PDB file of C-alpha atoms in Angstrom:
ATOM      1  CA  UNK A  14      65.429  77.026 155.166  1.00 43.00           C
ATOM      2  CA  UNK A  15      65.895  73.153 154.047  1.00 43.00           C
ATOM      3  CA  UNK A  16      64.754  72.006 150.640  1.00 46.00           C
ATOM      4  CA  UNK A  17      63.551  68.713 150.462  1.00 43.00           C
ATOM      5  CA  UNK A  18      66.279  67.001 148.782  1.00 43.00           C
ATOM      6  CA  UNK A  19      68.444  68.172 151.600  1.00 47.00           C
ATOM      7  CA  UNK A  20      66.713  65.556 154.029  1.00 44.00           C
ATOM      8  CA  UNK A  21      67.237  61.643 153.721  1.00 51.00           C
ATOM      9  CA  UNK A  22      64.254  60.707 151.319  1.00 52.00           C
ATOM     10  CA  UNK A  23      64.322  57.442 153.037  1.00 59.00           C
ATOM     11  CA  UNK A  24      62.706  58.820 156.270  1.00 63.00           C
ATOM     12  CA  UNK A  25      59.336  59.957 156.684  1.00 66.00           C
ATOM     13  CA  UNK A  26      59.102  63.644 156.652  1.00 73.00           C
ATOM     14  CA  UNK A  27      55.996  66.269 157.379  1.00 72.00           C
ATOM     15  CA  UNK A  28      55.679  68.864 155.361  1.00 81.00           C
ATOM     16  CA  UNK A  29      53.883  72.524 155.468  1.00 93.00           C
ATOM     17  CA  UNK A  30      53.578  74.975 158.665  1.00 95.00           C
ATOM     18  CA  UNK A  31      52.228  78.370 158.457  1.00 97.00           C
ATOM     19  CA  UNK A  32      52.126  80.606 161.596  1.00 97.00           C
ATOM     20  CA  UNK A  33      50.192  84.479 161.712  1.00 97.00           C
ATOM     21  CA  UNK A  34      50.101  86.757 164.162  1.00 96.00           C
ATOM     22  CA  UNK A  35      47.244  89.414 164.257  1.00 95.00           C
ATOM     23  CA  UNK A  36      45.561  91.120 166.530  1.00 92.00           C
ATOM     24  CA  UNK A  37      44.814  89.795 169.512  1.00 92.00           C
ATOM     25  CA  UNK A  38      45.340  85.988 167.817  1.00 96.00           C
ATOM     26  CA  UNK A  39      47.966  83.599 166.705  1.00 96.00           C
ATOM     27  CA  UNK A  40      46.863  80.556 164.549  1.00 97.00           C
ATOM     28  CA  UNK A  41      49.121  78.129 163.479  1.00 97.00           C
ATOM     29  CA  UNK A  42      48.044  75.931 160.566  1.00 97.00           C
ATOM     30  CA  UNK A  43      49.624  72.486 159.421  1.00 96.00           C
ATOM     31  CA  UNK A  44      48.603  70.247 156.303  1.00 95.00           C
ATOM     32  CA  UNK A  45      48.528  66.739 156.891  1.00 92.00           C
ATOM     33  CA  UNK A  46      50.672  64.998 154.062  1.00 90.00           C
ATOM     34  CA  UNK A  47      53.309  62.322 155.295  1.00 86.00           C
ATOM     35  CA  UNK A  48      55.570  61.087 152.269  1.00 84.00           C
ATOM     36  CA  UNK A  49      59.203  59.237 152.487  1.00 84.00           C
ATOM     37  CA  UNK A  50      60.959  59.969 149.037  1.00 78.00           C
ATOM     38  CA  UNK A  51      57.843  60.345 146.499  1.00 80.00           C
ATOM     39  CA  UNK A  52      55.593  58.088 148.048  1.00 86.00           C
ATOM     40  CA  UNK A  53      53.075  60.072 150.076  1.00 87.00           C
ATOM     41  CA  UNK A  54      52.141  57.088 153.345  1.00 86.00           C
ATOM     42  CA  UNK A  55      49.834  59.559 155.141  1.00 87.00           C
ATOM     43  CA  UNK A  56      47.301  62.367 154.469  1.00 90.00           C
ATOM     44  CA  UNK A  57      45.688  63.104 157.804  1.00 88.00           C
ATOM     45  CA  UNK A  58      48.995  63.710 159.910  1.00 88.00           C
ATOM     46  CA  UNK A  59      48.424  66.114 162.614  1.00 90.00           C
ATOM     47  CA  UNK A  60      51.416  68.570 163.045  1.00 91.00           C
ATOM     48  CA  UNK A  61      50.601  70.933 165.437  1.00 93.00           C
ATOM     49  CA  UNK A  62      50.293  70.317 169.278  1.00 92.00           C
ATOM     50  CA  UNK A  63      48.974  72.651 171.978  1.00 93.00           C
ATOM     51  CA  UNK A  64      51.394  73.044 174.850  1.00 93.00           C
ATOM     52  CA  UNK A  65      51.493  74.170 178.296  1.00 92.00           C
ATOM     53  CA  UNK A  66      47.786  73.999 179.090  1.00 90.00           C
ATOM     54  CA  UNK A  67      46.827  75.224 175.517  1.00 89.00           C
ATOM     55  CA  UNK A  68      48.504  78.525 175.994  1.00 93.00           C
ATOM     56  CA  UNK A  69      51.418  77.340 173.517  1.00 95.00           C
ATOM     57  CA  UNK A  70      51.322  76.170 170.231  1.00 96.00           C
ATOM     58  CA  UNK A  71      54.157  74.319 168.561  1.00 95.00           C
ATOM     59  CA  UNK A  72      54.425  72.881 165.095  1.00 94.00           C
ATOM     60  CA  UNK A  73      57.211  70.552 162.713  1.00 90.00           C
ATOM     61  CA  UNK A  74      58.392  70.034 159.732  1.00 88.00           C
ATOM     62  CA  UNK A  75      61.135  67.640 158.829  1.00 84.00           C
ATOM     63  CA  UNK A  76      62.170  64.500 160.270  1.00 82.00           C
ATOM     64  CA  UNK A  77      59.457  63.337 162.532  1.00 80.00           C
ATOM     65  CA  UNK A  78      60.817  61.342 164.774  1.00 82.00           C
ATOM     66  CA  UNK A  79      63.651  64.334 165.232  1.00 84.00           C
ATOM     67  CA  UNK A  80      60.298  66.437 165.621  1.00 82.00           C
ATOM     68  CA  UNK A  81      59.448  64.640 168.412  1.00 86.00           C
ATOM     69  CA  UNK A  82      62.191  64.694 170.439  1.00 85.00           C
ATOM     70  CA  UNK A  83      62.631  68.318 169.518  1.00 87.00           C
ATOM     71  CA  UNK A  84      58.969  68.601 171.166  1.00 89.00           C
ATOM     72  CA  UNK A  85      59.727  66.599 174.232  1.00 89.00           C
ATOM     73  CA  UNK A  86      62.708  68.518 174.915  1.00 89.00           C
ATOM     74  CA  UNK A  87      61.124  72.010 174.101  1.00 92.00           C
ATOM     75  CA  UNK A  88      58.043  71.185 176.517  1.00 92.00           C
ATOM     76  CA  UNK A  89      60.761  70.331 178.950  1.00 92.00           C
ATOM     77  CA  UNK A  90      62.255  73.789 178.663  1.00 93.00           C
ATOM     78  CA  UNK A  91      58.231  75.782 178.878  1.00 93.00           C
ATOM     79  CA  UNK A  92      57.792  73.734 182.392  1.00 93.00           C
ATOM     80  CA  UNK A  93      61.256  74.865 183.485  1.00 94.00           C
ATOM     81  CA  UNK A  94      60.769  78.488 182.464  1.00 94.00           C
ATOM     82  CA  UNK A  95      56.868  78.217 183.906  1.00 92.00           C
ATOM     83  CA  UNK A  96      55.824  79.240 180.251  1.00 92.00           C
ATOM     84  CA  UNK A  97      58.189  81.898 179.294  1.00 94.00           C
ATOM     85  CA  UNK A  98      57.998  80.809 175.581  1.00 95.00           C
ATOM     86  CA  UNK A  99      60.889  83.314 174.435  1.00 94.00           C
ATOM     87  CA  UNK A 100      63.419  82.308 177.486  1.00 94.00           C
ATOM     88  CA  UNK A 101      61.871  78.277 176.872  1.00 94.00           C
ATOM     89  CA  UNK A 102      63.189  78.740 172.957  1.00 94.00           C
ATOM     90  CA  UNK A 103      66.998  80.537 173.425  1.00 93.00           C
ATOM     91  CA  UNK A 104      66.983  77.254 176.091  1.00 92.00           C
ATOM     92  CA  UNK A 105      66.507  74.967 173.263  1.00 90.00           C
ATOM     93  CA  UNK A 106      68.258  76.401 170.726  1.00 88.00           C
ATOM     94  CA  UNK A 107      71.681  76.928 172.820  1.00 88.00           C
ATOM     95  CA  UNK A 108      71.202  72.896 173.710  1.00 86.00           C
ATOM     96  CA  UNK A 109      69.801  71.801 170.130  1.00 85.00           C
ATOM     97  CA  UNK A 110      73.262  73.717 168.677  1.00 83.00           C
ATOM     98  CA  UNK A 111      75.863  72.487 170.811  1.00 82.00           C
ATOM     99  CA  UNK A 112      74.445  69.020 172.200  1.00 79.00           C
ATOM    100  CA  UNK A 113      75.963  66.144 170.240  1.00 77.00           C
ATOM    101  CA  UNK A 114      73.216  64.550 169.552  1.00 77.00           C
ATOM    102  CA  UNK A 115      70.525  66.517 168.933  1.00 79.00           C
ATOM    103  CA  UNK A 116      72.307  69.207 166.140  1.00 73.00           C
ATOM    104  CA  UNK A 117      72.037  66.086 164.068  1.00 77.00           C
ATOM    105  CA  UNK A 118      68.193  66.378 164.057  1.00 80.00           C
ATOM    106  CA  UNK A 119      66.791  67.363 160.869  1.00 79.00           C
ATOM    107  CA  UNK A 120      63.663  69.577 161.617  1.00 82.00           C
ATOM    108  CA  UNK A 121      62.756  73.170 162.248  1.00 87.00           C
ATOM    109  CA  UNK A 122      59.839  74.150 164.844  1.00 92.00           C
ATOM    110  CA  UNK A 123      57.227  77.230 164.962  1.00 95.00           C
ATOM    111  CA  UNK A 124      56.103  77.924 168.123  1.00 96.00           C
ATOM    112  CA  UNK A 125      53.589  80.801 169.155  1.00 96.00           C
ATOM    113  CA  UNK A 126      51.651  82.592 172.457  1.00 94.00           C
ATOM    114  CA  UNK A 127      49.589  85.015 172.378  1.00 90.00           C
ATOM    115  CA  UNK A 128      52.905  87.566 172.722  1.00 89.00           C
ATOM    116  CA  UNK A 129      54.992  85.482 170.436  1.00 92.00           C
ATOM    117  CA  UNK A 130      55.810  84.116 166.859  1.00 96.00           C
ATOM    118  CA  UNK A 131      58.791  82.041 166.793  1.00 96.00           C
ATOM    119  CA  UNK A 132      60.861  80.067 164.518  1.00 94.00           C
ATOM    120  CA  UNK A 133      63.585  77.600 166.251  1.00 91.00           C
ATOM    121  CA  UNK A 134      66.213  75.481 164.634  1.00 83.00           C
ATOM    122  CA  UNK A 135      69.490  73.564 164.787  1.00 75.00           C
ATOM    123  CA  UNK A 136      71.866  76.254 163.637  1.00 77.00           C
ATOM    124  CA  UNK A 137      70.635  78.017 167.292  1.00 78.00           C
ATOM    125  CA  UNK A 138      68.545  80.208 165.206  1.00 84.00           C
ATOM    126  CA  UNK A 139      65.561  82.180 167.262  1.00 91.00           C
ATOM    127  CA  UNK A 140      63.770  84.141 164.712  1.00 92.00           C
ATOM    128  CA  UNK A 141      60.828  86.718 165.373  1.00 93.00           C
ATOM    129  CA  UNK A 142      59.335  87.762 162.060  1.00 93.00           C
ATOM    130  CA  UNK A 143      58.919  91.509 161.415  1.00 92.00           C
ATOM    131  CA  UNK A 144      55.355  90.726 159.821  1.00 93.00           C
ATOM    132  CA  UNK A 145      53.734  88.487 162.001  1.00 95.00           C
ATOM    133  CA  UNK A 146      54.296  85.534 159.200  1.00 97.00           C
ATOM    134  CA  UNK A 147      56.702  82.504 158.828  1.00 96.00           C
ATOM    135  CA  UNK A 148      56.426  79.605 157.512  1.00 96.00           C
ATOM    136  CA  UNK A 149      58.526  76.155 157.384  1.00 94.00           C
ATOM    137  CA  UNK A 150      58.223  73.310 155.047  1.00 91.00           C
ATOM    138  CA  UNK A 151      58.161  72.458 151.735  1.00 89.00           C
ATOM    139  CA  UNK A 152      55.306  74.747 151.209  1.00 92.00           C
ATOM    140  CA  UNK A 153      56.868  77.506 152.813  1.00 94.00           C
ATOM    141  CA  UNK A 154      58.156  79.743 149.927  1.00 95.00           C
ATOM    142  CA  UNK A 155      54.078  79.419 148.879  1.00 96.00           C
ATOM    143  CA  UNK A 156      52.068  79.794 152.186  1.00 97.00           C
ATOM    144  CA  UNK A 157      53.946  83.195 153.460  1.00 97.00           C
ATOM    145  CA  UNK A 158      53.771  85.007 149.808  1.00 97.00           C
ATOM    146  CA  UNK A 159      49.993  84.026 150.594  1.00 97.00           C
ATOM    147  CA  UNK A 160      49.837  84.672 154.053  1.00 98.00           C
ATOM    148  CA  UNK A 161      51.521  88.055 153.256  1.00 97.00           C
ATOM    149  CA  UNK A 162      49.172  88.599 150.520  1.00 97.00           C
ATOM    150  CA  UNK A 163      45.974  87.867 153.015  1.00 97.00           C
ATOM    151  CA  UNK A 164      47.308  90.412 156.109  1.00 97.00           C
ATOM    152  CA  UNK A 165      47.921  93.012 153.481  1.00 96.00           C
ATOM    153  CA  UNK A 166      44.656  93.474 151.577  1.00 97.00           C
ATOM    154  CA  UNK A 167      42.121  91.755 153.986  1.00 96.00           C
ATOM    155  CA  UNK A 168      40.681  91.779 157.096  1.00 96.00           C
ATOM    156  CA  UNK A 169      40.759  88.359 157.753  1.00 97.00           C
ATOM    157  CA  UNK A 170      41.986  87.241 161.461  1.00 96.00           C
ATOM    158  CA  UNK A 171      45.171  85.052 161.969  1.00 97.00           C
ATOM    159  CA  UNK A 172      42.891  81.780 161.553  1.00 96.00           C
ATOM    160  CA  UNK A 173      41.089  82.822 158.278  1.00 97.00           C
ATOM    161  CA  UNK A 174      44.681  83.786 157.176  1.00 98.00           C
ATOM    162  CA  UNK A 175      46.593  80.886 158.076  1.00 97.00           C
ATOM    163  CA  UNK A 176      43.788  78.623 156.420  1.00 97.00           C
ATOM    164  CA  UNK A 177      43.357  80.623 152.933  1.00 97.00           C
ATOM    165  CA  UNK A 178      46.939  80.419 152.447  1.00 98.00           C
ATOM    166  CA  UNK A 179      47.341  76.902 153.124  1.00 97.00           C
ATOM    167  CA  UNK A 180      44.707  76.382 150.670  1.00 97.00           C
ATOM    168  CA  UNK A 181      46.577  78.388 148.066  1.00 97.00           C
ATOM    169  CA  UNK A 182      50.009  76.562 149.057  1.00 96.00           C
ATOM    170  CA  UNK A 183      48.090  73.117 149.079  1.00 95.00           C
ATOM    171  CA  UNK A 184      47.425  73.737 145.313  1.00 95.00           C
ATOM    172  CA  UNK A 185      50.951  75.259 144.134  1.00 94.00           C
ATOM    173  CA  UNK A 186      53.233  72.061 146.122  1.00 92.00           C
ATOM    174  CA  UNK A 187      53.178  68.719 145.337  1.00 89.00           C
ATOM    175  CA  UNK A 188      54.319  68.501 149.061  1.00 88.00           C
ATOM    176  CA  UNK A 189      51.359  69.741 150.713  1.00 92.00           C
ATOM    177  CA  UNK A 190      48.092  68.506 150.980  1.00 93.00           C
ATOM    178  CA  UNK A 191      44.920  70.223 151.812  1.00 93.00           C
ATOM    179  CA  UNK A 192      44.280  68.338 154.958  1.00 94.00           C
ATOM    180  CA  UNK A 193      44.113  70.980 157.568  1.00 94.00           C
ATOM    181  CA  UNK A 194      45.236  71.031 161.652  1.00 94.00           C
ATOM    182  CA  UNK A 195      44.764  74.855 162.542  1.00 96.00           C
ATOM    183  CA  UNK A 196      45.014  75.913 166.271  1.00 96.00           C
ATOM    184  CA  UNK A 197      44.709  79.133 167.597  1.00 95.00           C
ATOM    185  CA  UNK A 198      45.189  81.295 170.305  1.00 95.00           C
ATOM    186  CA  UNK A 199      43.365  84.815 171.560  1.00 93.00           C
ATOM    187  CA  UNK A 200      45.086  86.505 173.792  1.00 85.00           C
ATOM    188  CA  UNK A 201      42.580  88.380 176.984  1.00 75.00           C
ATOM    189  CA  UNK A 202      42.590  92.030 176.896  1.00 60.00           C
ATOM    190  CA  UNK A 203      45.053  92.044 179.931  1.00 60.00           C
ATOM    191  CA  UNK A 204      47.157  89.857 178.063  1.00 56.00           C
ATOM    192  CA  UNK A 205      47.397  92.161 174.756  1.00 51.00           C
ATOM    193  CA  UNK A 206      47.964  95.210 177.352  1.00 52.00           C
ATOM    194  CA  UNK A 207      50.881  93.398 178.683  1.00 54.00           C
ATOM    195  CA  UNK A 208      51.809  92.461 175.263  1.00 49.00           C
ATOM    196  CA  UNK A 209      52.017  96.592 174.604  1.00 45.00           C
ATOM    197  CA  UNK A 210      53.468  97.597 177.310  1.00 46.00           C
ATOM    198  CA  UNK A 211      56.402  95.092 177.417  1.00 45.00           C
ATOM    199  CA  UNK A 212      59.766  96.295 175.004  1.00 43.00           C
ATOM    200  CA  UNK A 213      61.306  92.641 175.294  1.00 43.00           C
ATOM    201  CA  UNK A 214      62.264  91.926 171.828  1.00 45.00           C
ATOM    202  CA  UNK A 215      63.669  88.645 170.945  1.00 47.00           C
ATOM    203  CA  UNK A 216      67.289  90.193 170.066  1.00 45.00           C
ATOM    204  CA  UNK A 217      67.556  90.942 173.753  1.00 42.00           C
ATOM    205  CA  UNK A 218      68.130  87.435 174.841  1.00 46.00           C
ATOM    206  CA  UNK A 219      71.086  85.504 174.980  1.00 44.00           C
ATOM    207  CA  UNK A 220      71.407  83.044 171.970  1.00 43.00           C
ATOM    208  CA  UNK A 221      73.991  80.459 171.721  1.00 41.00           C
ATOM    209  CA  UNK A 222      76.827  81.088 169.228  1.00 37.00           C
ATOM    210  CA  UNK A 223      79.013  78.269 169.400  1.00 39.00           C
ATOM    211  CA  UNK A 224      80.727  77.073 166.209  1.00 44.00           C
ATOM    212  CA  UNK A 225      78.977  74.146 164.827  1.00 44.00           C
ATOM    213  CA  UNK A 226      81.567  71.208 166.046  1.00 48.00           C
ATOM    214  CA  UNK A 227      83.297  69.765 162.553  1.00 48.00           C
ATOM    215  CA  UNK A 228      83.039  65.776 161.984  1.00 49.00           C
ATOM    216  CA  UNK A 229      86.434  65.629 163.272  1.00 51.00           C
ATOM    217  CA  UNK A 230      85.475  66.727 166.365  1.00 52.00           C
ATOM    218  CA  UNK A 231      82.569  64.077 166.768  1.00 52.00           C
ATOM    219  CA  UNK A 232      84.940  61.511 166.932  1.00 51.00           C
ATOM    220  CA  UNK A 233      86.496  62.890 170.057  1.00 52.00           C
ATOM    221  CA  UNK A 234      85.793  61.180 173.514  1.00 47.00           C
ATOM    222  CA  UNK A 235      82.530  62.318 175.823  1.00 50.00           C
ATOM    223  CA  UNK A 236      85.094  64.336 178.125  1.00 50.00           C
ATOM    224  CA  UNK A 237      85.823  66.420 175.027  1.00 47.00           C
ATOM    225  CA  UNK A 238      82.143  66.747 174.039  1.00 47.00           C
ATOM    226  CA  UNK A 239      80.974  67.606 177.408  1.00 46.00           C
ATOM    227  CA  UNK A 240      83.663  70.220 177.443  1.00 41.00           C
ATOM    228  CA  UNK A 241      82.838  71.863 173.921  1.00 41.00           C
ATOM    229  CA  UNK A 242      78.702  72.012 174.723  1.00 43.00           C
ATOM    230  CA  UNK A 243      79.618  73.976 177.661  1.00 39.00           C
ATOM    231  CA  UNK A 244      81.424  76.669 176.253  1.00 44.00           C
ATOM    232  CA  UNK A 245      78.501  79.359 174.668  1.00 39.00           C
ATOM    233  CA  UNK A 246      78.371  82.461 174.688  1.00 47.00           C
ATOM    234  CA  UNK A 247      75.775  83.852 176.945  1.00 44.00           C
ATOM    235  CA  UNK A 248      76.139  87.330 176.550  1.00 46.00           C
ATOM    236  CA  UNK A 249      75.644  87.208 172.349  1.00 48.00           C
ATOM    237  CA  UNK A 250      72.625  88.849 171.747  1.00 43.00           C
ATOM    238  CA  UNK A 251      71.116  87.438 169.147  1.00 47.00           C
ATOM    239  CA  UNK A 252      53.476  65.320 166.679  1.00 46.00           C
ATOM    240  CA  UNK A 253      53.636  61.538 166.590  1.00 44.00           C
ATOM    241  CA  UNK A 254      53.356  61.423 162.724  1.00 45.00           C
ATOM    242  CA  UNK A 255      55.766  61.313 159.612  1.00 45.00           C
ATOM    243  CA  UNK A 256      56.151  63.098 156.862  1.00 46.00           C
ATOM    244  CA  UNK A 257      58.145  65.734 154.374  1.00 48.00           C
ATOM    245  CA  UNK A 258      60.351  69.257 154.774  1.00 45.00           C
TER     246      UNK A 258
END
């Protein structure tokens, strides 16, 4: 996971996303600090978006403009797949690895159903936590050891989770502020019996493992490129605000 001083502190950056799964719920929860080196520009960014007819939720942190295209390109990939948020994430993670442009983007995404907890980014990672927590930020480190804190000796759902620990995190990192986006979703009680009953896990899909192309190669003509994000690996099992990672 980036630290801060890993991203350009001349462009704006967002900062702190927590996601739970519990239950029957998903919440994803996103402060709203925007900052570009030390300066803080914004404190009511909003993060998180709903997707596919609210029945996806997707948060950023990093770059934001890289956010966004990440988000354009990852709602692409839900209407293509009619939804399938697991087979809509491998999709963008085999094309944010090995396309030219965008495995220069400098953000990381969580994105959730009521199935699914995901974290995506550019090294064609498509992780499924074992707890039903993740988090990605500058807050992160602080907002899971919360979060995990919360699901273990509470019974607080996903939403009351995600917005305690942000709380907590909001007060330990000079990168996160305590102004709150927090979305949720509750899955029906056909859709948790599906849920049960399906033995899909994440490793199961095909996840690009291309080597990350060198700077050498980047200097090669489009005939090369084109050649290079073609070759993966298929059978290797594996919003419009600014702010801070």
């Amino acid at each position: 996971m980036s630290h801060p001083s890993n991203f350009d502190s001349r462009r704006p950056h967002a900062t702190t996303i927590l996601g739970v799964k519990r239950g029957n719920m998903v919440a994803l929860a996103g402060d709203g600090q925007v900052t570009i080196g030390d300066i803080v520009l914004k404190h009511g960014a909003r993060k998180i978006r709903l997707m596919h007819d609210g029945e996806v939720l997707a948060g950023f942190a990093g770059a934001v403009a890289d956010a966004m295209t990440l988000f354009g390109k990852f709602e692409s990939q839900l209407k293509a797949w009619d939804g399938n948020l697991r087979r809509a994430s491998v999709e963008l993670a085999k094309e944010w690895r090995t396309d030219r442009y965008l495995r220069r983007l400098e953000a990381q995404l969580i994105v959730a159903d009521h199935s699914s907890l995901l974290v995506l980014s550019g090294d064609g990672d498509v992780i499924e936590p074992d707890d039903g927590v993740v988090a990605i930020g500058s807050g992160a480190p602080y907002a899971t050891a919360a979060a995990k804190a919360l699901v273990e000796h509470t019974q607080l759902d996903a939403r009351g989770i995600v917005e305690a620990a942000m709380r907590i995190a909001a007060d330990i990192c000079i990168f996160t502020n305590d102004h709150f986006t927090i979305e949720s979703i509750v899955a029906s009680s056909d859709e948790a019996s599906e849920q049960a009953d399906s033995g899909l896990t994440i490793e199961q899909l095909p996840i690009a493992t291309a080597e990350t192309p060198s700077e050498d190669d980047d200097d090669d003509d489009d005939d090369d490129d084109e050649s290079h994000d073609a070759d993966v690996d298929e059978d290797d099992p594996d919003d419009g605000e600014e702010g801070r990672s």
